[in-house]
Amino acid sequence: ATGKTSRVFFALWPGARVARRLHELGAEAHAECAGRRTRCETLHLTLAFIGDVSPQRLADLIAVGNCVEATPFTLRLDCLGGWRHNRIVWAGAQICPAPLAGLVERLNGALEAAGFAVERRPFAPHVTLLRKAHTQVSARCVEPIDWRVGGFALVESLQTSAGAHYRTLREWRAGE
Ligand code: 2AM
């Protein structure tokens, strides 16, 4: 064992067009609430947060990803909201598509079977746009952003002085 751990999570990563639109929505939210914007290239939707794992457990996570079936779907991001407890402002979906709910359910099932701690709270699909917001956002509907989701990824989070950086460790295409 090397003792080297990685902080990882399963996520959906948008393509350039969706990321740009989310980043613009982040500008609008920032004008209202201030705080720290998520950089365009780091915008994502977390499916399952894992935390720090050893290289051995990382291999187990890849095995989990390998056995989880995903089908392509469209996620319509159409609302802006925030959470008071952690002062984040996010883009969310009024409707969680069944294939997304199913993907998260299968992922959590496989994670649990492999001995990983899973989230017990209901899945709340969101893309964090602002952190450390100074004020609460007025929750509202926004011009919908249709995100065609064609797969999911296992991502490593690297903390630097410039903020979080992310590295995709593995990607799985939906419907294959
Ligand atoms: P957030 O955007 O709502 O803060 C990488 O840090 C990703 O994992 C982020 O999308 C973050 O969600 C999520 N995350 C970080 N720590 C978490 C935790 N303890 N529980 C659940 N999700 C977490």
mmCIF file of N, CA and C and ligand atoms in Angstrom, residues 7 9 44 46 49 83 88 119 121 126 128 131 166, ligand 1:
data_model
loop_
_atom_site.group_PDB
_atom_site.id
_atom_site.type_symbol
_atom_site.label_atom_id
_atom_site.label_comp_id
_atom_site.label_asym_id
_atom_site.label_seq_id
_atom_site.Cartn_x
_atom_site.Cartn_y
_atom_site.Cartn_z
ATOM 1 N N ARG A 7 -9.557 11.961 -3.346
ATOM 2 C CA ARG A 7 -10.913 12.398 -3.010
ATOM 3 C C ARG A 7 -11.722 12.311 -4.308
ATOM 4 N N PHE A 9 -15.558 11.289 -6.608
ATOM 5 C CA PHE A 9 -17.018 11.261 -6.671
ATOM 6 C C PHE A 9 -17.452 10.888 -8.085
ATOM 7 N N HIS A 44 -20.345 20.882 -12.777
ATOM 8 C CA HIS A 44 -20.711 19.462 -12.866
ATOM 9 C C HIS A 44 -21.906 19.162 -11.971
ATOM 10 N N THR A 46 -23.026 16.238 -9.268
ATOM 11 C CA THR A 46 -22.569 15.068 -8.499
ATOM 12 C C THR A 46 -23.679 14.023 -8.392
ATOM 13 N N PHE A 49 -21.180 11.211 -3.944
ATOM 14 C CA PHE A 49 -19.911 11.678 -3.378
ATOM 15 C C PHE A 49 -19.297 10.547 -2.556
ATOM 16 N N TRP A 83 -29.018 26.907 -0.902
ATOM 17 C CA TRP A 83 -29.137 26.317 0.423
ATOM 18 C C TRP A 83 -28.490 27.253 1.430
ATOM 19 N N ILE A 88 -24.507 27.766 -0.794
ATOM 20 C CA ILE A 88 -24.287 27.584 -2.219
ATOM 21 C C ILE A 88 -25.548 27.989 -2.991
ATOM 22 N N GLU A 119 -25.201 7.965 0.426
ATOM 23 C CA GLU A 119 -26.066 9.072 0.844
ATOM 24 C C GLU A 119 -27.461 8.550 1.155
ATOM 25 N N ARG A 121 -29.955 10.729 2.225
ATOM 26 C CA ARG A 121 -30.927 11.781 1.903
ATOM 27 C C ARG A 121 -31.384 11.613 0.455
ATOM 28 N N HIS A 126 -28.256 18.890 -8.647
ATOM 29 C CA HIS A 126 -27.943 20.326 -8.729
ATOM 30 C C HIS A 126 -26.539 20.540 -9.256
ATOM 31 N N THR A 128 -23.648 23.270 -8.744
ATOM 32 C CA THR A 128 -23.286 24.412 -7.914
ATOM 33 C C THR A 128 -22.703 25.529 -8.783
ATOM 34 N N ARG A 131 -20.381 29.508 -4.498
ATOM 35 C CA ARG A 131 -20.118 29.107 -3.123
ATOM 36 C C ARG A 131 -19.937 30.378 -2.301
ATOM 37 N N TYR A 166 -10.395 19.358 -11.045
ATOM 38 C CA TYR A 166 -10.956 18.024 -11.180
ATOM 39 C C TYR A 166 -10.273 17.269 -12.302
HETATM 40 P P1 2AM B 1 -21.767 20.631 -3.813
HETATM 41 O O1 2AM B 1 -21.492 21.205 -5.166
HETATM 42 O O2 2AM B 1 -23.219 20.602 -3.473
HETATM 43 O O3 2AM B 1 -20.915 21.266 -2.746
HETATM 44 C C1 2AM B 1 -17.076 17.726 -5.378
HETATM 45 O O4 2AM B 1 -16.723 18.285 -4.179
HETATM 46 C C2 2AM B 1 -18.555 17.493 -5.481
HETATM 47 O O5 2AM B 1 -18.981 16.606 -4.457
HETATM 48 C C3 2AM B 1 -19.401 18.750 -5.352
HETATM 49 O O6 2AM B 1 -20.377 18.736 -6.366
HETATM 50 C C4 2AM B 1 -20.006 18.679 -3.984
HETATM 51 O O7 2AM B 1 -21.328 19.076 -3.909
HETATM 52 C C5 2AM B 1 -19.975 17.214 -3.665
HETATM 53 N N1 2AM B 1 -19.656 17.010 -2.273
HETATM 54 C C6 2AM B 1 -18.577 17.428 -1.611
HETATM 55 N N2 2AM B 1 -18.582 17.005 -0.332
HETATM 56 C C7 2AM B 1 -19.721 16.305 -0.181
HETATM 57 C C8 2AM B 1 -20.317 15.598 0.898
HETATM 58 N N3 2AM B 1 -19.738 15.523 2.110
HETATM 59 N N4 2AM B 1 -21.509 15.004 0.679
HETATM 60 C C9 2AM B 1 -22.106 15.078 -0.511
HETATM 61 N N5 2AM B 1 -21.593 15.716 -1.569
HETATM 62 C C10 2AM B 1 -20.416 16.316 -1.415
#
